[in-house]
XYZ file of C-alpha atoms in Angstrom:
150
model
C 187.019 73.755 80.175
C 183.398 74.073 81.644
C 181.176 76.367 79.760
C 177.596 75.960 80.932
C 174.863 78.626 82.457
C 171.494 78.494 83.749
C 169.290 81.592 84.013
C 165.767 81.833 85.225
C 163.248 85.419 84.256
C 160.413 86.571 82.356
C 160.502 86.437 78.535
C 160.147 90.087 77.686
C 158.132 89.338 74.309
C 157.224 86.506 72.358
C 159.606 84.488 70.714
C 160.664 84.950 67.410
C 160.767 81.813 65.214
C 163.180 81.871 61.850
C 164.634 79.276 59.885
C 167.953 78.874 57.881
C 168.333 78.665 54.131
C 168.733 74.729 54.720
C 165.189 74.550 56.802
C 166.767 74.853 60.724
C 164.336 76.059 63.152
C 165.772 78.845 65.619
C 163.897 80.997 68.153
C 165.245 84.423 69.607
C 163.998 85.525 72.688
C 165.392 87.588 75.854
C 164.637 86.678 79.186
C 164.840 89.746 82.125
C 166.721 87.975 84.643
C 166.360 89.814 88.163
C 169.289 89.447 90.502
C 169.937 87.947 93.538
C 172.352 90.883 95.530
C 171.691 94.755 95.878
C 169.196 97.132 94.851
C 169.110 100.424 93.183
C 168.991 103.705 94.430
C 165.018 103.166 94.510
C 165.335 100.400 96.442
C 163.981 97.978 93.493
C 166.059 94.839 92.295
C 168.064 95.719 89.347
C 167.185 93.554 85.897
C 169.462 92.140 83.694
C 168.278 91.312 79.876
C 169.522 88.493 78.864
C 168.862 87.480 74.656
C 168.955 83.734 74.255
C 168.910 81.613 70.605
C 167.379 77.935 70.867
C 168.175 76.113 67.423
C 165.938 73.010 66.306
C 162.948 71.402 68.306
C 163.932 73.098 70.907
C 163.532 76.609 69.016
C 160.292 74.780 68.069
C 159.512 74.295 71.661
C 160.231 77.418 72.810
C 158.041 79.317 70.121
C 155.094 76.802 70.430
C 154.721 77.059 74.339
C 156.377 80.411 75.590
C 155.294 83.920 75.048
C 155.819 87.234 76.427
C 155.612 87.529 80.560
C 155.683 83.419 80.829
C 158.701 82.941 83.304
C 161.436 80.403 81.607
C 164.645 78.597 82.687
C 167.027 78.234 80.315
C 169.999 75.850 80.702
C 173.183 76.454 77.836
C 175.832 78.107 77.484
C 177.424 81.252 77.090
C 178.512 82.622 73.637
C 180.016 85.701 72.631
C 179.491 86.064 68.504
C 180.797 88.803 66.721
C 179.215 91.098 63.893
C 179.543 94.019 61.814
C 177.349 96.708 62.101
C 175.978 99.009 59.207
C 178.790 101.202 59.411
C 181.468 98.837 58.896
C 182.497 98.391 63.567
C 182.628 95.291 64.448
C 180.604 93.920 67.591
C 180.420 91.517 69.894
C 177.194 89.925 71.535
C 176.766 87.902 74.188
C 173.954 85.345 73.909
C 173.221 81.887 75.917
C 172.770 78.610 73.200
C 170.019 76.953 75.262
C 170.319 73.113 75.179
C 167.176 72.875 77.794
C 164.444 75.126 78.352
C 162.235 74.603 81.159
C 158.691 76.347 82.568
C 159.587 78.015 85.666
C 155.594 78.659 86.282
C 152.561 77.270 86.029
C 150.190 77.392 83.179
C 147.498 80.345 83.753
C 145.289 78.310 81.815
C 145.347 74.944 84.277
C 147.217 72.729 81.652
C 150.730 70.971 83.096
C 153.680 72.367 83.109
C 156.868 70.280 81.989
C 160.506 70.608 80.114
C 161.856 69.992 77.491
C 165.628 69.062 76.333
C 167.275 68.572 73.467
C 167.366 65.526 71.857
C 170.970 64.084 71.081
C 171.957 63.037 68.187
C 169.949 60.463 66.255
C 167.222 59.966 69.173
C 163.554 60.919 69.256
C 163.120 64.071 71.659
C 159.843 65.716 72.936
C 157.742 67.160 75.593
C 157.246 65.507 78.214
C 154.534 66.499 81.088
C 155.124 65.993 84.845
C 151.215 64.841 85.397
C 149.919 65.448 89.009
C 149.690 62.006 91.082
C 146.878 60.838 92.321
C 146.444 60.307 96.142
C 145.544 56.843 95.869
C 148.729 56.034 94.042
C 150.962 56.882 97.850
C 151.266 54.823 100.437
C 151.695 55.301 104.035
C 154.982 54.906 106.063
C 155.394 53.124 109.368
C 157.341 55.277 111.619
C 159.190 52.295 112.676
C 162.820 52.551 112.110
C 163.552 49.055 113.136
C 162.651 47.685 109.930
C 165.035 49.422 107.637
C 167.318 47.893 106.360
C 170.672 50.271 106.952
C-alpha cells in the first residue's frame, strides 16, 4: 500500500507551535494549494485549503522558518483522524503528516533558502542550506564528443 502526498501553496497564517504532555513539538498550519485544471465562474483558479501537522524538529522547523504568505512544499502523507465535536457527532478530518517540508521561494530578506527532512530514528537531523556556487568553482566543457568515454 502506497500512502504518500506532496502539496505545494501559501501558508495562510503562521504556524502554530504546541507540545504534548510528554514535551513533543508539533506545528499546525494550512497551506492554500491552487490547482492545476479549471477555473471558476470568474475565471480565477479555484484554492484548495489544505491543514497540515509536522510533529518534532520538523514542527520545530516549520514554526522557526515559515510564516504566513511564505510559499511551502510539504511532502507526507494523507491522514484522515476522527473526533467528536461539542455536541457529541463524530468527525472526520483530513490532514497531511509532513515527513519533509521544503521552501518553495526565496527568502525576501536575501538569506538561502534550503529543506529540511526528518531525521530517522536515532540520527542527527537539521537544516541544511543549498549555498550559491561560486563561478570560479565551474569549469568549462570541450565540445568534443570524441573524448567521452560511452
Amino acid at each position: 500500500m502506497l500512502n504518500h502526498i506532496t502539496i505545494m501553496g501559501r501558508l495562510t497564517r503562521d504556524p502554530e507551535l504546541r507540545r504534548t504532555g510528554s514535551g513533543v513539538a508539533v506545528a499546525s498550519f494550512t497551506l492554500a494549494v491552487d490547482r492545476d485544471f479549471g477555473k471558476n465562474e470568474n475565471g480565477e483558479k479555484e484554492t484548495d485549503f489544505i491543514d497540515c501537522v509536522a510533529w518534532r524538529q520538523t514542527g520545530e522547523f516549520v514554526s522557526k522558518y515559515f510564516t504566513k504568505g511564505r510559499m511551502a512544499v510539504v511532502s507526507g502523507r494523507l491522514q484522515i483522524r476522527p473526533w467528536t465535536d461539542k455536541d457529541g457527532n463524530k468527525r472526520r478530518t483530513a490532514e497531511v503528516v509532513a515527513d519533509n517540508v521544503y521552501f518553495g521561494d526565496s527568502r525576501r530578506d536575501g538569506d538561502n533558502a534550503g529543506a529540511y527532512s526528518a531525521p530517522a530514528a536515532g540520527s542527527f537531523g537539521g537544516y541544511s542550506a543549498p549555498a550559491s556556487a561560486p563561478a570560479s568553482d565551474f569549469a568549462m566543457l570541450e565540445d568534443d564528443d570524441a573524448q567521452l568515454p560511452f
